[in-house]
Structure formats: C-alpha cells, structure tokens
mmCIF file of C-alpha atoms and ligand atoms in Angstrom:
data_model
loop_
_atom_site.group_PDB
_atom_site.id
_atom_site.type_symbol
_atom_site.label_atom_id
_atom_site.label_comp_id
_atom_site.label_asym_id
_atom_site.label_seq_id
_atom_site.Cartn_x
_atom_site.Cartn_y
_atom_site.Cartn_z
ATOM 1 C CA MET A 150 -27.450 -10.937 -50.651
ATOM 2 C CA ALA A 151 -29.645 -9.664 -47.935
ATOM 3 C CA PRO A 152 -31.607 -6.903 -48.775
ATOM 4 C CA LEU A 153 -30.504 -3.064 -47.511
ATOM 5 C CA LEU A 154 -32.465 -1.629 -44.839
ATOM 6 C CA ASP A 155 -32.563 2.254 -46.007
ATOM 7 C CA SER A 156 -33.672 3.646 -42.940
ATOM 8 C CA SER A 157 -34.129 7.334 -44.089
ATOM 9 C CA SER A 158 -37.445 9.212 -43.466
ATOM 10 C CA THR A 159 -36.030 11.884 -45.875
ATOM 11 C CA TYR A 160 -33.781 12.039 -48.749
ATOM 12 C CA SER A 161 -31.703 15.142 -50.585
ATOM 13 C CA PHE A 162 -30.882 16.708 -53.690
ATOM 14 C CA SER A 163 -28.473 18.186 -55.245
ATOM 15 C CA ASP A 164 -30.348 21.166 -56.723
ATOM 16 C CA THR A 165 -33.865 22.429 -55.772
ATOM 17 C CA ALA A 166 -35.249 22.270 -59.537
ATOM 18 C CA THR A 167 -35.068 18.074 -59.610
ATOM 19 C CA PHE A 168 -36.223 18.492 -55.493
ATOM 20 C CA ALA A 169 -39.201 20.629 -56.428
ATOM 21 C CA ARG A 170 -40.018 17.829 -59.965
ATOM 22 C CA ALA A 171 -39.846 14.970 -57.447
ATOM 23 C CA SER A 172 -42.039 16.249 -54.873
ATOM 24 C CA ARG A 173 -44.411 16.851 -57.633
ATOM 25 C CA ALA A 174 -44.353 13.695 -59.090
ATOM 26 C CA LYS A 175 -44.349 12.074 -54.951
ATOM 27 C CA THR A 176 -43.074 8.826 -56.520
ATOM 28 C CA GLY A 177 -41.507 7.211 -59.501
ATOM 29 C CA ALA A 178 -38.537 10.546 -60.126
ATOM 30 C CA GLY A 179 -36.515 9.343 -56.857
ATOM 31 C CA TYR A 180 -37.178 9.045 -53.427
ATOM 32 C CA VAL A 181 -38.053 12.285 -51.526
ATOM 33 C CA TYR A 182 -39.962 11.664 -48.212
ATOM 34 C CA SER A 183 -40.732 7.982 -46.670
ATOM 35 C CA ARG A 184 -44.252 8.412 -46.439
ATOM 36 C CA TRP A 185 -44.228 8.732 -49.722
ATOM 37 C CA ALA A 186 -41.530 6.321 -51.010
ATOM 38 C CA ASN A 187 -39.032 3.724 -49.409
ATOM 39 C CA PRO A 188 -36.330 1.630 -51.008
ATOM 40 C CA THR A 189 -36.521 -0.782 -48.652
ATOM 41 C CA VAL A 190 -40.782 -0.703 -48.597
ATOM 42 C CA ASP A 191 -40.700 -0.725 -52.202
ATOM 43 C CA ALA A 192 -38.351 -4.060 -52.555
ATOM 44 C CA PHE A 193 -41.175 -5.508 -49.602
ATOM 45 C CA GLU A 194 -43.941 -4.143 -52.291
ATOM 46 C CA ALA A 195 -42.674 -5.930 -54.925
ATOM 47 C CA ALA A 196 -41.731 -8.577 -53.277
ATOM 48 C CA LEU A 197 -45.762 -8.713 -52.140
ATOM 49 C CA ALA A 198 -46.826 -8.257 -55.881
ATOM 50 C CA ASP A 199 -45.073 -10.481 -56.950
ATOM 51 C CA LEU A 200 -46.306 -13.318 -55.008
ATOM 52 C CA GLU A 201 -49.894 -11.785 -55.360
ATOM 53 C CA GLY A 202 -49.951 -11.845 -58.976
ATOM 54 C CA THR A 203 -50.896 -8.185 -59.085
ATOM 55 C CA GLU A 204 -49.349 -5.071 -61.006
ATOM 56 C CA ALA A 205 -48.036 -3.256 -57.663
ATOM 57 C CA ALA A 206 -48.463 -3.200 -53.861
ATOM 58 C CA GLU A 207 -48.768 -1.122 -51.886
ATOM 59 C CA ALA A 208 -47.711 -1.258 -47.924
ATOM 60 C CA PHE A 209 -48.918 -0.367 -44.279
ATOM 61 C CA ALA A 210 -48.098 -0.444 -40.710
ATOM 62 C CA SER A 211 -50.727 -2.862 -39.810
ATOM 63 C CA GLY A 212 -52.928 -4.945 -41.138
ATOM 64 C CA MET A 213 -56.542 -2.556 -40.360
ATOM 65 C CA GLY A 214 -53.643 -0.323 -41.527
ATOM 66 C CA ALA A 215 -54.117 -1.677 -44.789
ATOM 67 C CA ILE A 216 -58.419 -2.770 -44.654
ATOM 68 C CA SER A 217 -59.430 0.715 -43.503
ATOM 69 C CA SER A 218 -57.564 2.390 -46.135
ATOM 70 C CA VAL A 219 -59.162 0.079 -48.682
ATOM 71 C CA PHE A 220 -62.396 1.411 -47.785
ATOM 72 C CA LEU A 221 -61.458 5.080 -47.496
ATOM 73 C CA ALA A 222 -60.514 4.885 -51.139
ATOM 74 C CA LEU A 223 -63.038 3.474 -52.860
ATOM 75 C CA CYS A 224 -65.719 4.637 -50.552
ATOM 76 C CA SER A 225 -67.132 8.014 -49.773
ATOM 77 C CA SER A 226 -70.267 9.093 -48.027
ATOM 78 C CA GLY A 227 -73.597 7.290 -49.289
ATOM 79 C CA ASP A 228 -72.225 4.357 -50.540
ATOM 80 C CA ARG A 229 -72.550 0.872 -48.757
ATOM 81 C CA VAL A 230 -70.427 -2.592 -48.917
ATOM 82 C CA VAL A 231 -71.500 -6.132 -48.501
ATOM 83 C CA ALA A 232 -69.009 -8.021 -46.356
ATOM 84 C CA THR A 233 -69.098 -11.442 -45.807
ATOM 85 C CA ARG A 234 -69.939 -12.272 -41.910
ATOM 86 C CA GLN A 235 -67.015 -14.273 -41.115
ATOM 87 C CA LEU A 236 -64.664 -11.560 -40.515
ATOM 88 C CA TYR A 237 -61.677 -10.444 -38.380
ATOM 89 C CA GLY A 238 -62.669 -8.828 -34.952
ATOM 90 C CA ASN A 239 -61.922 -5.105 -35.931
ATOM 91 C CA THR A 240 -62.791 -5.799 -39.174
ATOM 92 C CA TYR A 241 -65.781 -6.252 -38.872
ATOM 93 C CA SER A 242 -66.158 -3.074 -36.297
ATOM 94 C CA LEU A 243 -64.745 -0.656 -38.636
ATOM 95 C CA LEU A 244 -67.562 -1.864 -41.164
ATOM 96 C CA GLN A 245 -70.259 -1.664 -38.316
ATOM 97 C CA GLU A 246 -69.033 0.822 -36.081
ATOM 98 C CA ARG A 247 -66.731 3.168 -37.416
ATOM 99 C CA LEU A 248 -67.016 4.214 -41.716
ATOM 100 C CA PRO A 249 -71.103 4.037 -40.745
ATOM 101 C CA ARG A 250 -69.965 7.277 -38.583
ATOM 102 C CA TYR A 251 -68.284 8.688 -42.293
ATOM 103 C CA GLY A 252 -71.621 7.778 -44.299
ATOM 104 C CA ILE A 253 -70.468 4.303 -45.370
ATOM 105 C CA THR A 254 -72.539 1.524 -44.293
ATOM 106 C CA ALA A 255 -71.739 -2.370 -44.478
ATOM 107 C CA THR A 256 -74.384 -5.338 -45.836
ATOM 108 C CA PHE A 257 -73.446 -8.497 -43.663
ATOM 109 C CA CYS A 258 -74.094 -12.018 -45.360
ATOM 110 C CA ASP A 259 -73.104 -15.443 -44.738
ATOM 111 C CA HIS A 260 -69.895 -16.362 -47.194
ATOM 112 C CA ASP A 261 -71.790 -19.557 -48.651
ATOM 113 C CA ASP A 262 -75.635 -17.400 -48.568
ATOM 114 C CA HIS A 263 -74.751 -16.414 -52.567
ATOM 115 C CA THR A 264 -78.341 -16.133 -52.874
ATOM 116 C CA ALA A 265 -78.597 -13.409 -50.219
ATOM 117 C CA ILE A 266 -74.996 -11.613 -51.361
ATOM 118 C CA ALA A 267 -76.301 -11.549 -55.291
ATOM 119 C CA ALA A 268 -79.377 -9.727 -54.019
ATOM 120 C CA ALA A 269 -77.069 -7.498 -50.918
ATOM 121 C CA LEU A 270 -74.653 -6.753 -54.182
ATOM 122 C CA ARG A 271 -77.387 -3.993 -55.940
ATOM 123 C CA GLY A 272 -76.167 -0.954 -55.733
ATOM 124 C CA ALA A 273 -72.946 -1.344 -53.717
ATOM 125 C CA LYS A 274 -69.514 -0.377 -54.034
ATOM 126 C CA LEU A 275 -67.358 -3.435 -53.195
ATOM 127 C CA LEU A 276 -67.778 -7.115 -52.018
ATOM 128 C CA TYR A 277 -65.338 -8.007 -48.933
ATOM 129 C CA CYS A 278 -64.288 -11.330 -47.946
ATOM 130 C CA GLU A 279 -61.637 -13.518 -46.471
ATOM 131 C CA THR A 280 -59.987 -16.549 -48.183
ATOM 132 C CA ILE A 281 -60.021 -17.956 -44.780
ATOM 133 C CA GLY A 282 -63.423 -17.110 -42.745
ATOM 134 C CA ASN A 283 -62.109 -15.566 -38.820
ATOM 135 C CA PRO A 284 -62.506 -17.767 -36.489
ATOM 136 C CA LYS A 285 -63.824 -20.908 -37.904
ATOM 137 C CA VAL A 286 -61.747 -21.238 -40.870
ATOM 138 C CA GLN A 287 -64.381 -21.505 -43.083
ATOM 139 C CA VAL A 288 -62.762 -21.248 -46.911
ATOM 140 C CA ALA A 289 -64.911 -18.948 -48.895
ATOM 141 C CA ASP A 290 -65.973 -19.793 -52.894
ATOM 142 C CA LEU A 291 -63.438 -17.152 -54.498
ATOM 143 C CA PRO A 292 -64.339 -18.164 -58.033
ATOM 144 C CA HIS A 293 -68.419 -17.723 -57.323
ATOM 145 C CA LEU A 294 -67.950 -14.237 -54.625
ATOM 146 C CA ALA A 295 -66.076 -13.258 -57.999
ATOM 147 C CA ALA A 296 -69.122 -13.620 -60.831
ATOM 148 C CA LEU A 297 -71.345 -12.221 -58.682
ATOM 149 C CA ALA A 298 -69.088 -9.107 -58.255
ATOM 150 C CA SER A 299 -68.604 -8.893 -61.925
ATOM 151 C CA GLU A 300 -72.016 -9.860 -62.500
ATOM 152 C CA ALA A 301 -73.294 -6.384 -60.560
ATOM 153 C CA GLY A 302 -69.708 -4.305 -61.843
ATOM 154 C CA ILE A 303 -67.926 -4.100 -58.923
ATOM 155 C CA PRO A 304 -64.684 -5.185 -57.546
ATOM 156 C CA LEU A 305 -64.090 -8.250 -55.362
ATOM 157 C CA VAL A 306 -62.038 -7.974 -52.105
ATOM 158 C CA VAL A 307 -60.055 -10.712 -50.712
ATOM 159 C CA ASP A 308 -58.610 -10.649 -47.285
ATOM 160 C CA ASN A 309 -56.078 -14.060 -47.750
ATOM 161 C CA THR A 310 -54.053 -13.125 -43.999
ATOM 162 C CA PHE A 311 -54.840 -16.988 -43.375
ATOM 163 C CA ALA A 312 -53.865 -18.595 -46.318
ATOM 164 C CA SER A 313 -50.848 -16.299 -47.903
ATOM 165 C CA PRO A 314 -50.172 -16.698 -51.075
ATOM 166 C CA ALA A 315 -48.440 -19.742 -50.384
ATOM 167 C CA LEU A 316 -51.737 -21.290 -50.228
ATOM 168 C CA CYS A 317 -53.849 -19.230 -52.372
ATOM 169 C CA ARG A 318 -53.281 -16.363 -54.780
ATOM 170 C CA PRO A 319 -57.214 -14.885 -55.012
ATOM 171 C CA ILE A 320 -55.801 -13.135 -58.028
ATOM 172 C CA ALA A 321 -56.020 -16.257 -59.944
ATOM 173 C CA HIS A 322 -59.770 -16.197 -59.340
ATOM 174 C CA GLY A 323 -61.157 -13.573 -59.956
ATOM 175 C CA ALA A 324 -60.351 -10.787 -56.826
ATOM 176 C CA SER A 325 -59.718 -7.191 -57.798
ATOM 177 C CA ILE A 326 -58.486 -6.477 -54.425
ATOM 178 C CA VAL A 327 -55.977 -8.475 -52.221
ATOM 179 C CA ILE A 328 -55.074 -7.316 -48.713
ATOM 180 C CA HIS A 329 -52.684 -9.166 -45.694
ATOM 181 C CA SER A 330 -52.268 -8.754 -42.974
ATOM 182 C CA ALA A 331 -48.264 -9.114 -43.253
ATOM 183 C CA THR A 332 -48.287 -9.733 -39.064
ATOM 184 C CA LYS A 333 -49.118 -13.337 -39.770
ATOM 185 C CA PHE A 334 -47.744 -15.311 -42.170
ATOM 186 C CA ILE A 335 -45.771 -13.117 -44.204
ATOM 187 C CA GLY A 336 -43.879 -12.218 -41.640
ATOM 188 C CA GLY A 337 -44.065 -15.542 -39.846
ATOM 189 C CA HIS A 338 -41.816 -14.525 -36.433
ATOM 190 C CA HIS A 339 -43.841 -12.758 -34.305
ATOM 191 C CA ASP A 340 -41.869 -9.377 -34.198
ATOM 192 C CA LEU A 341 -43.307 -7.088 -37.400
ATOM 193 C CA LEU A 342 -46.304 -5.195 -37.239
ATOM 194 C CA GLY A 343 -47.595 -5.062 -41.313
ATOM 195 C CA GLY A 344 -50.252 -4.476 -44.230
ATOM 196 C CA VAL A 345 -50.401 -4.697 -47.750
ATOM 197 C CA VAL A 346 -53.216 -4.086 -50.639
ATOM 198 C CA CYS A 347 -52.122 -5.720 -54.173
ATOM 199 C CA ALA A 348 -53.942 -4.952 -56.991
ATOM 200 C CA SER A 349 -53.630 -3.279 -60.621
ATOM 201 C CA ALA A 350 -51.657 0.040 -60.373
ATOM 202 C CA GLN A 351 -54.643 1.699 -61.751
ATOM 203 C CA MET A 352 -57.023 0.824 -58.828
ATOM 204 C CA LEU A 353 -53.961 0.690 -56.451
ATOM 205 C CA GLU A 354 -53.590 4.897 -56.776
ATOM 206 C CA PRO A 355 -56.559 6.116 -54.637
ATOM 207 C CA VAL A 356 -55.134 3.729 -51.856
ATOM 208 C CA ALA A 357 -52.026 4.856 -51.886
ATOM 209 C CA GLU A 358 -53.485 8.023 -51.898
ATOM 210 C CA VAL A 359 -55.130 7.289 -48.967
ATOM 211 C CA ALA A 360 -52.101 6.070 -47.372
ATOM 212 C CA ARG A 361 -49.707 9.282 -47.984
ATOM 213 C CA ASP A 362 -52.810 11.283 -46.183
ATOM 214 C CA LEU A 363 -53.238 9.838 -43.442
ATOM 215 C CA GLY A 364 -50.010 8.403 -43.395
ATOM 216 C CA PRO A 365 -50.133 4.158 -42.179
ATOM 217 C CA THR A 366 -46.850 3.840 -43.780
ATOM 218 C CA LEU A 367 -44.923 0.714 -43.177
ATOM 219 C CA ALA A 368 -41.669 1.640 -41.671
ATOM 220 C CA PRO A 369 -38.606 0.391 -43.392
ATOM 221 C CA PHE A 370 -37.542 -1.893 -40.581
ATOM 222 C CA ASN A 371 -40.714 -3.992 -40.659
ATOM 223 C CA ALA A 372 -40.718 -4.262 -44.328
ATOM 224 C CA TRP A 373 -36.492 -5.541 -44.319
ATOM 225 C CA LEU A 374 -37.698 -8.220 -41.407
ATOM 226 C CA GLY A 375 -41.393 -9.174 -43.892
ATOM 227 C CA LEU A 376 -38.796 -9.588 -46.749
ATOM 228 C CA ARG A 377 -37.069 -11.934 -44.387
ATOM 229 C CA GLY A 378 -40.294 -13.641 -43.425
ATOM 230 C CA ILE A 379 -41.197 -14.454 -47.647
ATOM 231 C CA ALA A 380 -37.815 -16.559 -48.160
ATOM 232 C CA THR A 381 -39.412 -18.991 -45.772
ATOM 233 C CA LEU A 382 -42.791 -18.139 -46.642
ATOM 234 C CA PRO A 383 -43.874 -21.649 -48.548
ATOM 235 C CA LEU A 384 -41.046 -23.807 -46.032
ATOM 236 C CA ARG A 385 -43.170 -22.326 -43.156
ATOM 237 C CA VAL A 386 -46.746 -22.805 -44.391
ATOM 238 C CA GLU A 387 -46.480 -25.627 -45.606
ATOM 239 C CA ARG A 388 -45.340 -27.471 -42.261
ATOM 240 C CA SER A 389 -47.738 -25.764 -40.663
ATOM 241 C CA SER A 390 -50.572 -26.826 -42.618
ATOM 242 C CA THR A 391 -49.176 -30.133 -42.531
ATOM 243 C CA THR A 392 -48.803 -30.131 -38.475
ATOM 244 C CA ALA A 393 -52.159 -28.501 -38.292
ATOM 245 C CA LEU A 394 -53.968 -31.384 -39.635
ATOM 246 C CA LYS A 395 -52.343 -33.929 -37.417
ATOM 247 C CA VAL A 396 -53.728 -31.576 -34.791
ATOM 248 C CA ALA A 397 -57.166 -31.182 -36.186
ATOM 249 C CA ARG A 398 -57.652 -35.401 -36.522
ATOM 250 C CA ALA A 399 -55.433 -35.777 -33.263
ATOM 251 C CA LEU A 400 -58.344 -33.368 -31.665
ATOM 252 C CA GLN A 401 -61.090 -35.216 -33.709
ATOM 253 C CA ARG A 402 -60.677 -38.263 -31.679
ATOM 254 C CA TYR A 403 -60.552 -36.592 -28.197
ATOM 255 C CA ASP A 404 -63.921 -37.006 -25.919
ATOM 256 C CA GLY A 405 -62.967 -33.724 -24.256
ATOM 257 C CA ILE A 406 -63.950 -31.591 -28.204
ATOM 258 C CA GLU A 407 -66.899 -31.162 -28.940
ATOM 259 C CA ALA A 408 -66.037 -30.415 -32.437
ATOM 260 C CA VAL A 409 -62.740 -29.528 -34.984
ATOM 261 C CA TYR A 410 -62.900 -26.783 -37.439
ATOM 262 C CA TYR A 411 -59.978 -26.970 -40.373
ATOM 263 C CA PRO A 412 -61.058 -26.912 -44.500
ATOM 264 C CA SER A 413 -58.624 -30.245 -45.313
ATOM 265 C CA LEU A 414 -60.871 -32.648 -42.878
ATOM 266 C CA GLU A 415 -62.868 -34.646 -44.571
ATOM 267 C CA SER A 416 -65.507 -33.476 -42.306
ATOM 268 C CA SER A 417 -65.036 -30.284 -43.314
ATOM 269 C CA PRO A 418 -67.720 -28.469 -45.381
ATOM 270 C CA SER A 419 -64.430 -26.413 -46.988
ATOM 271 C CA TYR A 420 -63.024 -29.607 -48.035
ATOM 272 C CA ARG A 421 -63.891 -29.224 -51.570
ATOM 273 C CA LEU A 422 -62.837 -25.884 -51.489
ATOM 274 C CA ALA A 423 -59.676 -26.701 -49.782
ATOM 275 C CA GLY A 424 -58.752 -28.729 -52.372
ATOM 276 C CA ALA A 425 -60.143 -26.336 -54.954
ATOM 277 C CA LEU A 426 -58.591 -22.990 -53.967
ATOM 278 C CA MET A 427 -55.674 -24.562 -51.847
ATOM 279 C CA GLY A 428 -54.031 -27.604 -52.952
ATOM 280 C CA GLY A 429 -55.524 -29.541 -50.483
ATOM 281 C CA ARG A 430 -53.587 -27.600 -47.982
ATOM 282 C CA GLY A 431 -55.600 -25.694 -45.577
ATOM 283 C CA GLY A 432 -53.343 -23.261 -43.711
ATOM 284 C CA GLY A 433 -51.510 -22.695 -39.955
ATOM 285 C CA THR A 434 -54.872 -22.112 -38.038
ATOM 286 C CA LEU A 435 -57.759 -24.347 -36.664
ATOM 287 C CA ALA A 436 -60.877 -23.709 -34.412
ATOM 288 C CA PHE A 437 -62.420 -25.944 -31.785
ATOM 289 C CA GLU A 438 -64.926 -26.158 -29.473
ATOM 290 C CA VAL A 439 -64.197 -27.316 -25.854
ATOM 291 C CA ARG A 440 -66.774 -29.088 -23.963
ATOM 292 C CA GLY A 441 -67.962 -27.282 -21.068
ATOM 293 C CA GLY A 442 -67.698 -24.030 -22.451
ATOM 294 C CA ARG A 443 -66.042 -20.387 -21.332
ATOM 295 C CA GLU A 444 -64.963 -21.967 -18.001
ATOM 296 C CA ARG A 445 -63.689 -24.982 -19.478
ATOM 297 C CA ALA A 446 -62.524 -23.384 -22.100
ATOM 298 C CA GLY A 447 -59.941 -20.637 -20.193
ATOM 299 C CA ALA A 448 -58.748 -23.694 -17.759
ATOM 300 C CA PHE A 449 -58.048 -25.769 -20.452
ATOM 301 C CA GLN A 450 -56.007 -23.036 -22.302
ATOM 302 C CA ASP A 451 -54.138 -21.836 -18.617
ATOM 303 C CA ALA A 452 -53.064 -25.589 -18.505
ATOM 304 C CA LEU A 453 -51.367 -25.390 -21.975
ATOM 305 C CA GLU A 454 -47.207 -25.514 -21.303
ATOM 306 C CA LEU A 455 -45.622 -25.238 -24.942
ATOM 307 C CA ILE A 456 -48.688 -23.389 -26.387
ATOM 308 C CA LEU A 457 -49.312 -19.586 -25.543
ATOM 309 C CA PRO A 458 -52.118 -17.876 -25.291
ATOM 310 C CA ALA A 459 -51.839 -15.115 -27.652
ATOM 311 C CA ALA A 460 -53.456 -13.100 -29.807
ATOM 312 C CA SER A 461 -51.880 -13.876 -33.567
ATOM 313 C CA LEU A 462 -51.418 -16.279 -35.697
ATOM 314 C CA GLY A 463 -48.757 -17.366 -38.706
ATOM 315 C CA GLY A 464 -45.690 -17.416 -36.788
ATOM 316 C CA THR A 465 -43.007 -19.578 -35.918
ATOM 317 C CA HIS A 466 -44.876 -20.592 -32.367
ATOM 318 C CA SER A 467 -48.027 -21.905 -31.829
ATOM 319 C CA LEU A 468 -50.532 -19.718 -29.929
ATOM 320 C CA ILE A 469 -54.060 -20.093 -28.783
ATOM 321 C CA VAL A 470 -57.309 -17.245 -28.411
ATOM 322 C CA HIS A 471 -60.738 -17.816 -27.102
ATOM 323 C CA ALA A 472 -62.314 -16.355 -30.124
ATOM 324 C CA ALA A 473 -65.011 -14.967 -27.227
ATOM 325 C CA GLY A 474 -62.941 -13.356 -25.010
ATOM 326 C CA VAL A 475 -59.970 -11.918 -27.563
ATOM 327 C CA THR A 476 -60.359 -12.006 -31.074
ATOM 328 C CA HIS A 477 -64.242 -10.810 -31.093
ATOM 329 C CA THR A 478 -64.937 -8.691 -28.039
ATOM 330 C CA GLN A 479 -66.031 -6.496 -30.717
ATOM 331 C CA LEU A 480 -69.462 -8.799 -31.128
ATOM 332 C CA GLY A 481 -72.144 -8.635 -28.778
ATOM 333 C CA PRO A 482 -74.011 -11.750 -27.601
ATOM 334 C CA ASP A 483 -76.610 -12.379 -30.782
ATOM 335 C CA GLU A 484 -73.983 -11.108 -33.120
ATOM 336 C CA LEU A 485 -71.704 -14.206 -31.434
ATOM 337 C CA VAL A 486 -74.001 -16.675 -32.308
ATOM 338 C CA SER A 487 -74.426 -15.105 -35.655
ATOM 339 C CA ALA A 488 -71.232 -15.499 -36.623
ATOM 340 C CA GLY A 489 -71.489 -18.858 -35.255
ATOM 341 C CA ILE A 490 -69.026 -18.555 -32.234
ATOM 342 C CA SER A 491 -69.704 -20.646 -29.318
ATOM 343 C CA GLU A 492 -68.270 -20.260 -25.820
ATOM 344 C CA GLY A 493 -66.114 -22.997 -25.824
ATOM 345 C CA LEU A 494 -64.401 -21.493 -29.580
ATOM 346 C CA CYS A 495 -60.946 -22.197 -29.474
ATOM 347 C CA ARG A 496 -58.576 -20.997 -32.273
ATOM 348 C CA LEU A 497 -55.074 -22.549 -32.770
ATOM 349 C CA SER A 498 -52.176 -20.986 -35.007
ATOM 350 C CA VAL A 499 -49.943 -23.886 -35.634
ATOM 351 C CA GLY A 500 -46.447 -23.097 -35.380
ATOM 352 C CA LEU A 501 -43.061 -25.048 -36.828
ATOM 353 C CA GLU A 502 -43.136 -27.108 -33.124
ATOM 354 C CA ASP A 503 -42.990 -31.154 -33.035
ATOM 355 C CA PRO A 504 -46.494 -32.037 -33.509
ATOM 356 C CA GLY A 505 -45.930 -34.855 -31.400
ATOM 357 C CA ASP A 506 -45.320 -32.507 -28.830
ATOM 358 C CA LEU A 507 -47.827 -30.163 -30.026
ATOM 359 C CA ILE A 508 -50.639 -33.096 -29.712
ATOM 360 C CA ALA A 509 -49.172 -33.857 -26.342
ATOM 361 C CA ASP A 510 -50.021 -30.606 -24.496
ATOM 362 C CA LEU A 511 -53.205 -30.341 -25.846
ATOM 363 C CA THR A 512 -54.097 -33.681 -25.083
ATOM 364 C CA ALA A 513 -52.397 -33.741 -21.042
ATOM 365 C CA ALA A 514 -54.269 -30.097 -20.702
ATOM 366 C CA LEU A 515 -57.609 -31.386 -21.506
ATOM 367 C CA ALA A 516 -57.317 -34.543 -19.351
ATOM 368 C CA ALA A 517 -56.217 -31.762 -16.839
ATOM 369 C CA THR A 518 -59.086 -29.970 -16.933
ATOM 370 C CA GLY A 519 -61.737 -32.845 -17.666
HETATM 371 N N1 PLP B 650 -57.400 -9.862 -41.206
HETATM 372 C C1 PLP B 650 -56.939 -11.001 -40.912
HETATM 373 C C2 PLP B 650 -57.474 -12.086 -41.162
HETATM 374 C C3 PLP B 650 -56.591 -11.000 -39.176
HETATM 375 O O1 PLP B 650 -56.478 -12.104 -38.805
HETATM 376 C C4 PLP B 650 -55.890 -10.049 -38.893
HETATM 377 C C5 PLP B 650 -55.481 -9.610 -37.245
HETATM 378 O O2 PLP B 650 -55.892 -10.610 -36.409
HETATM 379 C C6 PLP B 650 -56.178 -8.642 -39.181
HETATM 380 C C7 PLP B 650 -56.515 -8.626 -40.774
HETATM 381 C C8 PLP B 650 -55.805 -7.369 -39.213
HETATM 382 O O3 PLP B 650 -54.136 -7.182 -39.442
HETATM 383 P P1 PLP B 650 -52.889 -6.357 -38.075
HETATM 384 O O4 PLP B 650 -53.052 -6.909 -36.598
HETATM 385 O O5 PLP B 650 -52.048 -6.293 -38.429
HETATM 386 O O6 PLP B 650 -53.452 -5.016 -37.813
#
C-alpha cells in the first residue's frame, strides 16, 4: 500500500558479466548505483511524469538542482537564453551571475511584453518562465509564450512550482519542459528538499546525464516523502487556493494594505489567465504591499502569531517572507524596481489553517503596527 523505501546506495549482482552489462546501460538493465537510478526515486519520477502528462521525469536534490541541470544540459558556452524577469531570486542570480562565468548568457524580458520576447528569441537557445511569477504571482500566458518559442524553433521551459500540476499542466499549453521545486506543493509538509524535471524521454536524456555527472540526485527518503505528499496534492492545493482568495479579499478591504496581488481576484491583471490556465483558481500564494515600507513590513511580520516568517511555500503551515529582504536579496535596488518589488512587499504562502484564524492574525498584526 505505502510505497517501499529502498535506501540502498548500491546493488549487487550474481555475476560480473551482468554487472558489467548493467553498468554500461546505466538505466533499464537493473539497478546499479543510486546516483544513476533507485527504485523509490523511480516511483516518484513516474508519479510526476503522470501528473504533468510527460513521458518521463528526472528527480533532483532540490529545485535549484533541477533548474541548473536543465540549463547545463541544454546550453553550451556561447549560448544565450531568454527568461521572464519575474523569477525566483536564485534562478535570477544563476542566469545573471553564475552561468555567464561559463559563457551562457540571458536576456530578461517582462513576462507580458511579448514583442520584446519575440525579438529577444532570435538566436536564443530556450525560453524560460514561471507559470505564476515570483514574488508578485503574475500568471504567464503559456500558450502565447509557447507559440513564440515554437516560431523560434526552441523549447519553452516552465517552472510550475507555484501552480503545481493540480492547477496547471504547462505541457498541455505547449511547454516542452516542466520543472518543480518539489520542496513546495509536491512535498507539501515542510520536510523535504527536492526538484524534478518533466519532459519527453529524448529531451530528458541530456538532463539525466548532467544529473549523473554532477550528482544533484534526489535521496530515496525524500522521494518517499514526495510520494506521500503527492497523495494529498489536489486536496491541499484546492484548500489553500480557496483560503488564499478569502485572505486576499480581506486584505483588499484593509486600510494598511496598499495593494494585493492574487491571480483570481477580479482586479488582478492575471484574472483572465487564471481562468484560462488554472480553472479560475489562484494557487496558495499571494503578495501584498504594507503601507509604511520596509520598517512597517518588518514590524507587521514580527507581530504575527499564527503565520510564521519562513522562506518557503506550498506546505501545511502559512509562511510569510519580506521579498526585498529574504527571497530577492540577489537583486540590487534597480533590479528590484524593474521586477516591481517594493520595500513593503510581503509574500504569503497560505497553508491549511482555518481561513478565519489567518485573517484574524493578519488584521491583528496590521492593527498593532498601524
Ligand atoms: N523555483 C521557485 C519558483 C521557487 O520558489 C524556488 C524556491 O523557493 C525554487 C525554484 C528553488 O527550489 P529549491 O529551494 O527546492 O531549490
């Protein structure tokens, strides 16, 4: 019933000829060594491929392990990628600072500036975006971006972490590769680090080779925890989406809040896309600007009792982060402005608590610091 946890790092053979054959094949001829393949990790990969509607999946030790392996697999020195500007901070610094050291450069465009994206795609190797952008939860127009990538003859790579396959399957909208930080909704209980890349077997092969060479492999126990998380994924995503909408509406009515960003609010520029791509649901993450800038945002977060200041999302517990101070410290002042991240911007990941308790906690902390 529960999946088996096979924690072995290596596998023995009855004879050396079979051992040699399996070692040459690396996968598909029996398990040899767990950096190459492991039964529990395979079960996790099969579940993710099924959820995202792809032929195959490759699991990683973290979301960043998955993201960096895709760039290293698909790009070589001299290549350039195009990425939307609305990105997780470490993905941005990977593209802006680390990969250029190896000759791979990036052009950043706003996710909705399709003219700039089309122009930048000339000569580029791939187009990269997040389904729901970080941290202001803007929904990317995946069918449009996929069409632009396809015209340029390159793959669209989508980080689907914020939406999860319970809300959106980017492959159905034209993406070629889907990535997750499985640390978030897939795991869902704040107790594992993991990542996954979902794609066709052909597209995935070079990504799996990078995993074998560099070693950012998912541990079997984390794969096992991931399988446990997947069993309740739709229930958790549904519940946190419903609660997040209630919280977003309550914050909109509150005087100490300058702006609320949540895709399924009627006032959101992403409202139409949330309807078209995510069945009208907005996910478990919202962002809002506290009146009074960085100082008030800090005092407000300190005054919260139920919601914890912590740097993750998509789990059972509601967590809050100050974007400029925590998740996006990689961005300088100008980069923060062009990513639309103000000093008072907070990102709230809504968990499974009672919606009334969450709203009471937020409004009490706002009142206490107003
Ligand atoms: N992608 C997104 C959208 C994220 O929010 C994060 C982490 O917060 C990552 C990737 C990186 O994932 P990990 O922390 O598992 O490496």
